[in-house]
PDB file of C-alpha atoms in Angstrom:
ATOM      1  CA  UNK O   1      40.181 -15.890  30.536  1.00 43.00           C
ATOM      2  CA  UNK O   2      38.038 -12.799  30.613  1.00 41.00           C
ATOM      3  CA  UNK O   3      40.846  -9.996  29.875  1.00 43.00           C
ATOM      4  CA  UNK O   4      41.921 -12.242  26.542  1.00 42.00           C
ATOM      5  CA  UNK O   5      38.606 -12.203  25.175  1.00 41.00           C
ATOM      6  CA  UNK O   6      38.298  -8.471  26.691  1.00 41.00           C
ATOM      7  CA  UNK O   7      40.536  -6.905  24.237  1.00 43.00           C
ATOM      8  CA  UNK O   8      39.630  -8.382  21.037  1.00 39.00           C
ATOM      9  CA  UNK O   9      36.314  -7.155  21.751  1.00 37.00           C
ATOM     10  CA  UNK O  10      37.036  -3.725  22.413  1.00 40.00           C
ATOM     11  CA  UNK O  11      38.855  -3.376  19.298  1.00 39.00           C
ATOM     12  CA  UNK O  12      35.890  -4.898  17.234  1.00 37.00           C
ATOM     13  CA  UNK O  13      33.589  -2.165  19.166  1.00 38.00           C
ATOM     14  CA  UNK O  14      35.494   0.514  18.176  1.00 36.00           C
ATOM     15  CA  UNK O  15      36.238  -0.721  14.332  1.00 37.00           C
ATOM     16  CA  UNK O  16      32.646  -1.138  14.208  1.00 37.00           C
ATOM     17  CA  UNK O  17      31.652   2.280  15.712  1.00 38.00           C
ATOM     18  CA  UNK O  18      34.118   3.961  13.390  1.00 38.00           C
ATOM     19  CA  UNK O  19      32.971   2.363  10.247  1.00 38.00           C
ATOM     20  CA  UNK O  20      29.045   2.948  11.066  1.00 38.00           C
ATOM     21  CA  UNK O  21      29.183   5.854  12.510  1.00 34.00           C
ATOM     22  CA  UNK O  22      26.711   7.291   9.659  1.00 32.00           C
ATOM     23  CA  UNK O  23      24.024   4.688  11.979  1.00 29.00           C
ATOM     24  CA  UNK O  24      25.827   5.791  15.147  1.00 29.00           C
ATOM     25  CA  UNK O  25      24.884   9.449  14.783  1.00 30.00           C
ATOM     26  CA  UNK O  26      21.466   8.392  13.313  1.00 33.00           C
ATOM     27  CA  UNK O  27      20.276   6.020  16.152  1.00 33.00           C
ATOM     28  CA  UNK O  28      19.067   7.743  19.764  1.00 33.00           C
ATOM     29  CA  UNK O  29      18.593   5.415  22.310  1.00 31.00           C
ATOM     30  CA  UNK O  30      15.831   7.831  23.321  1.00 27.00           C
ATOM     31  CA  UNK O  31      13.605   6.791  20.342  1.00 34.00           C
ATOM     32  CA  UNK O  32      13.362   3.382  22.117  1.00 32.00           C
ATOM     33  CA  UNK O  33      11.913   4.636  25.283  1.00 30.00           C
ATOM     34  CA  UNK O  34      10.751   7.995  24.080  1.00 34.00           C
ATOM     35  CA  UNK O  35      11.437  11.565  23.720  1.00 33.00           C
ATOM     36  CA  UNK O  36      14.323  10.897  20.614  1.00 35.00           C
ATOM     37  CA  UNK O  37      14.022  12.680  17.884  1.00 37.00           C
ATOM     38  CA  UNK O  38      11.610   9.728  15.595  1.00 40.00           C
ATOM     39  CA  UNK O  39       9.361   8.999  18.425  1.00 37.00           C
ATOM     40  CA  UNK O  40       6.910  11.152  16.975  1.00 41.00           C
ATOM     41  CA  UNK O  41       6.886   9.857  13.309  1.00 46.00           C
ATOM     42  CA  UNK O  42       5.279   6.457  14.743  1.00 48.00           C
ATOM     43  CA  UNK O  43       8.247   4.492  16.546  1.00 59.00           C
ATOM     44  CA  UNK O  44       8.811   1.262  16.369  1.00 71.00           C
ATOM     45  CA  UNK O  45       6.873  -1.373  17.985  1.00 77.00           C
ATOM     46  CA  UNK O  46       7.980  -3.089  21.511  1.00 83.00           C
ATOM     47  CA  UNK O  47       6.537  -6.045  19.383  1.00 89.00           C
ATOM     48  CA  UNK O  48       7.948  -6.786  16.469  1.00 93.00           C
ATOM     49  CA  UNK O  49       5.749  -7.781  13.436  1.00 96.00           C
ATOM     50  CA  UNK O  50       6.385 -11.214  12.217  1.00 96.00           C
ATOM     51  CA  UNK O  51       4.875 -14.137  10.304  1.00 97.00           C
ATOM     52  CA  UNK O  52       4.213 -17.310  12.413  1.00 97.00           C
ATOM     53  CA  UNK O  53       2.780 -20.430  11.986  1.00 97.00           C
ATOM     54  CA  UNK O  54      -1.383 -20.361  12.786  1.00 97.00           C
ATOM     55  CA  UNK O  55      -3.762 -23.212  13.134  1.00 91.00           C
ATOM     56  CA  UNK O  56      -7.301 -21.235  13.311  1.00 86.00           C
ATOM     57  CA  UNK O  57      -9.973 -22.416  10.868  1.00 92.00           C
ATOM     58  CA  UNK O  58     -10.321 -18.737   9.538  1.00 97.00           C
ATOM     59  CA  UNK O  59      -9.758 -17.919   5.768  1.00 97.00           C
ATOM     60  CA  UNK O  60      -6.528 -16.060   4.366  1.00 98.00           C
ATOM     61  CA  UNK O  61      -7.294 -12.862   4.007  1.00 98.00           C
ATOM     62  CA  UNK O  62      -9.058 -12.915   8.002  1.00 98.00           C
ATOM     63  CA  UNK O  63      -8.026 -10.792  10.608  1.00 98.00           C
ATOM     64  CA  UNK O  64      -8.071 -12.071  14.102  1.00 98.00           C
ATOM     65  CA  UNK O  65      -7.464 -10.099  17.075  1.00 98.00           C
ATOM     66  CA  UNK O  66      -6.897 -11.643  20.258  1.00 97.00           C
ATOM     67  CA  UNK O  67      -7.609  -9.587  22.644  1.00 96.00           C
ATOM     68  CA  UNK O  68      -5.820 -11.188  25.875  1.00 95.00           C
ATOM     69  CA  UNK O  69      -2.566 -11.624  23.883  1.00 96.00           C
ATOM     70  CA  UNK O  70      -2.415  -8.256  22.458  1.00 97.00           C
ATOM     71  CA  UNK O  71      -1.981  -9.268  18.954  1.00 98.00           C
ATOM     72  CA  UNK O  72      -3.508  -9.234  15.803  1.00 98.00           C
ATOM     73  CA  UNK O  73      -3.076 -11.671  13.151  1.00 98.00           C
ATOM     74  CA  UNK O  74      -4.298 -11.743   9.193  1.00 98.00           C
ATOM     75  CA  UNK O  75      -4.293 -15.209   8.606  1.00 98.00           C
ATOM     76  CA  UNK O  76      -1.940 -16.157   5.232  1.00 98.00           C
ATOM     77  CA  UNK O  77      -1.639 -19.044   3.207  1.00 96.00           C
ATOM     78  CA  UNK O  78      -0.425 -22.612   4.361  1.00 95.00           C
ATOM     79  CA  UNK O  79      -1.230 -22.258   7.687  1.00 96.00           C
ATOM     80  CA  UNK O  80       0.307 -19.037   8.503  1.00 98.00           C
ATOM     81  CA  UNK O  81      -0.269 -15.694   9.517  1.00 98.00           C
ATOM     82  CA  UNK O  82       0.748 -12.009  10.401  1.00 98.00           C
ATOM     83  CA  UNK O  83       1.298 -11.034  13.801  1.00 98.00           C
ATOM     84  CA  UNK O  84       1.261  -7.528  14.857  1.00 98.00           C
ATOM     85  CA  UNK O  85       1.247  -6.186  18.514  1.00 97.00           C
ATOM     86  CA  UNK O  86      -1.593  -4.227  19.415  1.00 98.00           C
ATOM     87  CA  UNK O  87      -3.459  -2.279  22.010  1.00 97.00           C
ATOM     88  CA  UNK O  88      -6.430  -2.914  23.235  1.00 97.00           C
ATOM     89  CA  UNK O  89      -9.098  -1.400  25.236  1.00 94.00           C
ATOM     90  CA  UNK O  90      -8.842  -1.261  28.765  1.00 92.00           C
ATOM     91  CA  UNK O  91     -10.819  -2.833  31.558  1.00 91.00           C
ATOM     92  CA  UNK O  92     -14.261  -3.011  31.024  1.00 91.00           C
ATOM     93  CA  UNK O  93     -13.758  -1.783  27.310  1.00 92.00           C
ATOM     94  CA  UNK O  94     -13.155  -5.094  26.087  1.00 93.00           C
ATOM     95  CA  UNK O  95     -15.008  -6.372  23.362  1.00 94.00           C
ATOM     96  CA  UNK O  96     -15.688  -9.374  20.868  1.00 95.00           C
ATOM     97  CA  UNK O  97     -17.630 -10.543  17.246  1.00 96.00           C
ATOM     98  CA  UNK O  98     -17.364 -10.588  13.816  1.00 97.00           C
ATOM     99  CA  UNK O  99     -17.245  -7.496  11.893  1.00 97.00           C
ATOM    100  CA  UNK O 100     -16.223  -6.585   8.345  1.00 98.00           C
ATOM    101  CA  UNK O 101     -13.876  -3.720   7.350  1.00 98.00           C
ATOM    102  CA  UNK O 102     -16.588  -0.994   5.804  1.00 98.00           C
ATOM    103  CA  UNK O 103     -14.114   2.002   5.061  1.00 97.00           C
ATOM    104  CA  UNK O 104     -10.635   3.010   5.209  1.00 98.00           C
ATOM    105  CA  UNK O 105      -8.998   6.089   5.746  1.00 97.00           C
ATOM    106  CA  UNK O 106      -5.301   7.633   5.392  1.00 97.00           C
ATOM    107  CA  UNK O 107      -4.385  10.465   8.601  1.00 97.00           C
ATOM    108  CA  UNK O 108      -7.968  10.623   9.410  1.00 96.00           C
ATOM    109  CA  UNK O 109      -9.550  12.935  11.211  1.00 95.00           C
ATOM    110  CA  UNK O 110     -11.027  12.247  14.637  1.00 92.00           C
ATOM    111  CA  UNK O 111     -14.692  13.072  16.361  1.00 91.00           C
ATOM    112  CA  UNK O 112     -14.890  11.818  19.444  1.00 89.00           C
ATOM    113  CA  UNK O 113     -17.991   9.612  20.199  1.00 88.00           C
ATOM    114  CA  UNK O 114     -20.548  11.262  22.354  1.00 89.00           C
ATOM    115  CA  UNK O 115     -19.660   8.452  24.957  1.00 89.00           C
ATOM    116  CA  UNK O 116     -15.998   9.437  25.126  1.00 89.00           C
ATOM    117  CA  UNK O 117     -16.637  13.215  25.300  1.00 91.00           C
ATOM    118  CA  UNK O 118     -18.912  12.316  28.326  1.00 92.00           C
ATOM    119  CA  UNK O 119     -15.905  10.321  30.160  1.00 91.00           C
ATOM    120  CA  UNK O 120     -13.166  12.924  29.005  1.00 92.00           C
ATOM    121  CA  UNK O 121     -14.759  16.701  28.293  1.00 92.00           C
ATOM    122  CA  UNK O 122     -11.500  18.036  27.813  1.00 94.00           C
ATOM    123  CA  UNK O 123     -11.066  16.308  24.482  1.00 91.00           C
ATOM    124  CA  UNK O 124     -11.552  17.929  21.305  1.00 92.00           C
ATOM    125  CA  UNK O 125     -14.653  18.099  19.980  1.00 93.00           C
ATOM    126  CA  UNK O 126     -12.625  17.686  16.357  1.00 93.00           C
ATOM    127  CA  UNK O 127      -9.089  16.792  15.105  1.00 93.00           C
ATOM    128  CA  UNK O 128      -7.907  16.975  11.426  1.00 95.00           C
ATOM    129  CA  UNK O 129      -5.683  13.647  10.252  1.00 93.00           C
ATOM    130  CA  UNK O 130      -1.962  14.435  11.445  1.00 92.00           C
ATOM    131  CA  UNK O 131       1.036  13.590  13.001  1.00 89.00           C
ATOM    132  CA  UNK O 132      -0.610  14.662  16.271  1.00 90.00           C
ATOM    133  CA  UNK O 133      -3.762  12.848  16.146  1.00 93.00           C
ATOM    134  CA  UNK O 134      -5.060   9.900  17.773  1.00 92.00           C
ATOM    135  CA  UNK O 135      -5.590   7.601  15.110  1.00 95.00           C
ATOM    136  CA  UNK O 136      -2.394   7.916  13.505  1.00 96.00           C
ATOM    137  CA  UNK O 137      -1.693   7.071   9.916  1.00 97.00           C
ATOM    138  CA  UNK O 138      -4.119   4.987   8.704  1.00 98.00           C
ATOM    139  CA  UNK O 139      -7.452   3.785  10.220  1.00 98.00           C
ATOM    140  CA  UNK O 140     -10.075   1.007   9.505  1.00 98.00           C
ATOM    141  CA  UNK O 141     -13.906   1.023  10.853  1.00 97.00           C
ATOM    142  CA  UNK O 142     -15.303  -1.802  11.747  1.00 97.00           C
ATOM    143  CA  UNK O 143     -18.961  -2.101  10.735  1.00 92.00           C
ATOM    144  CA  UNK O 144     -21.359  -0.107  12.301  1.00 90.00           C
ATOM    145  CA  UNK O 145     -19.182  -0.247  15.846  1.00 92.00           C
ATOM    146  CA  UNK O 146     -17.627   2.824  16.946  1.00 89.00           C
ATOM    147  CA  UNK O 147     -14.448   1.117  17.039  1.00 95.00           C
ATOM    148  CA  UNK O 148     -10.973   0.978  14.461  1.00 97.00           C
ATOM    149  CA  UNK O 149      -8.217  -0.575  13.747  1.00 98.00           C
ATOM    150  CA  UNK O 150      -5.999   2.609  13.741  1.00 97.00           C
ATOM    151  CA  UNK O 151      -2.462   3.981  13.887  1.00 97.00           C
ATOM    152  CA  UNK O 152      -1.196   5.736  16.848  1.00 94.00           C
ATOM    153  CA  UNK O 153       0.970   8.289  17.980  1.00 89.00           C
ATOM    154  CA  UNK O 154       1.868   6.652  21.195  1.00 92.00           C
ATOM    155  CA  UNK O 155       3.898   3.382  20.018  1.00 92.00           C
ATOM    156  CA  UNK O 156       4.643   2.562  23.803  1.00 93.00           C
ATOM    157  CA  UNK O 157       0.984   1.553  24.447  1.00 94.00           C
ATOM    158  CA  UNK O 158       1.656  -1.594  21.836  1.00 96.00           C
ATOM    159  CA  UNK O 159       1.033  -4.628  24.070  1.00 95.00           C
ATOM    160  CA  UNK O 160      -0.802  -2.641  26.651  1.00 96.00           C
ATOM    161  CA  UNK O 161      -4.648  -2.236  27.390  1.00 95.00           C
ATOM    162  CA  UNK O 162      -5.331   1.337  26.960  1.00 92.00           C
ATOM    163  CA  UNK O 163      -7.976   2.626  24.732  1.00 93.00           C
ATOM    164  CA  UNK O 164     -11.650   2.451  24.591  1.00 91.00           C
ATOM    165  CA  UNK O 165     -12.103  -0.575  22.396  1.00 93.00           C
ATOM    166  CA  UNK O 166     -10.203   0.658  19.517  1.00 95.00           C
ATOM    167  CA  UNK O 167      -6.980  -1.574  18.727  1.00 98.00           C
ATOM    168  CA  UNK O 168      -4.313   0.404  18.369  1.00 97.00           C
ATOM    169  CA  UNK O 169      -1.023  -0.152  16.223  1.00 97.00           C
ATOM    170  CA  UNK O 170       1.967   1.695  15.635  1.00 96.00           C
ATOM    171  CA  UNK O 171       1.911   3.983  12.207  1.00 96.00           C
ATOM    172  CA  UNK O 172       4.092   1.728  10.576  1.00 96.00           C
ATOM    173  CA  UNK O 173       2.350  -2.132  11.783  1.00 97.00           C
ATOM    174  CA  UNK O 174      -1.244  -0.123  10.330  1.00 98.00           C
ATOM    175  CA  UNK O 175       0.059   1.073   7.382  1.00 97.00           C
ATOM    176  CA  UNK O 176       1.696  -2.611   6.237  1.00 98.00           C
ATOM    177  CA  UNK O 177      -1.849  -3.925   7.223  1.00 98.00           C
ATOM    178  CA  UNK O 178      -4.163  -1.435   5.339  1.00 98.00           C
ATOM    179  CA  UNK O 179      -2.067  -1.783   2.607  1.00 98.00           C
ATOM    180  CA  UNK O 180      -2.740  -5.823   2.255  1.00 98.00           C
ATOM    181  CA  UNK O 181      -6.343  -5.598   2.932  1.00 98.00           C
ATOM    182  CA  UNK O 182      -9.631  -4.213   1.680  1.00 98.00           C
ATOM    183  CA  UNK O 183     -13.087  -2.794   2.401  1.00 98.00           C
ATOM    184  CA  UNK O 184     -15.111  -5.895   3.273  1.00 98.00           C
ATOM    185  CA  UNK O 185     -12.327  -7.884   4.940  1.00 98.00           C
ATOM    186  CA  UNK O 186     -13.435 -10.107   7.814  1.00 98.00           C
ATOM    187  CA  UNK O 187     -12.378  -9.186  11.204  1.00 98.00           C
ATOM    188  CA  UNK O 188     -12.809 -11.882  13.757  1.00 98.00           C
ATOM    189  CA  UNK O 189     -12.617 -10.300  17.386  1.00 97.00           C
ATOM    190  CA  UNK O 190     -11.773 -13.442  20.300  1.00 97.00           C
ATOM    191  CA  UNK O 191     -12.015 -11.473  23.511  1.00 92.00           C
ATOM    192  CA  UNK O 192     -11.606 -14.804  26.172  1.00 82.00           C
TER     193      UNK O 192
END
């Protein structure tokens, strides 16, 4: 039974790598797990964005993050919302409120905090916005935290818990989000 299915689907394998091979040559299985040639312009995200259905009592418009599930939501009409994977900050960098969005910023640059530069004096002390630095495309500040909701150059950290109480996205996740929300937006932080 196997070697008469075997066959037929060989031959559609081989039809189907002939007639794509334009997305053959394009696609690197190293981009997936890194080192391909795109894994530098932002990747993809090991969790795809989506829209799901969401009970919370929070208004459309509101972004949730949730920090034990590694996602972040903005809540939608008729009961439904966003979902992006995210990082989060690591043990003991954990963190939870309510905080509004109070600027945004395309390829930012990047200054350390004081507190950071204490744990890690090898960083720089300055970065200009780029493909190289840590907060990736786009970022939003969150009141008058140090934290962001920022891009990132390292897409494989999506889902894990990483940073220092930033939440990270991948370029493209942040830049779909900054683009459907605005200085002032509630951002609802559930760290349980």
């Amino acid at each position: 039974m196997i070697r008469f299915f075997a066959a037929p689907i060989a031959a559609i394998a081989l039809l189907s790598a002939a007639a794509g091979g334009a997305f053959a040559e394009e696609f690197d299985s190293r981009d997936i797990m890194g080192g391909g040639p795109n894994f530098f312009r932002g990747g993809s995200s090991p969790v795809p964005r989506t829209t799901v259905m969401y009970n919370g009592n929070y208004a459309p418009g509101t972004i949730v993050v949730n920090t034990s599930e590694r996602r972040l939501y903005l809540v939608l009409q008729n009961g439904q919302a966003l979902r992006y994977g995210i990082g989060v900050g690591r043990d003991g960098f954990r963190w939870g409120g309510v905080h509004r969005i109070t600027a945004k910023k395309e390829w930012p640059d990047w200054t350390p905090p004081s507190q950071m530069l204490a744990r890690r004096p090898d960083l720089p002390r300055h970065m200009k916005g780029g493909v190289e630095n840590p907060l990736g495309a786009r970022a939003m500040y969150l009141g008058s935290t140090l934290y962001r909701i920022h891009g990132s150059n390292e897409p494989e950290t999506i889902g894990q818990a990483v940073s220092s109480g930033c939440f990270r996205m991948t370029n493209e996740d942040v830049s779909d989000l900054y683009g459907r929300v605005s200085v002032g937006t509630t951002v609802v932080v559930l760290n349980n």
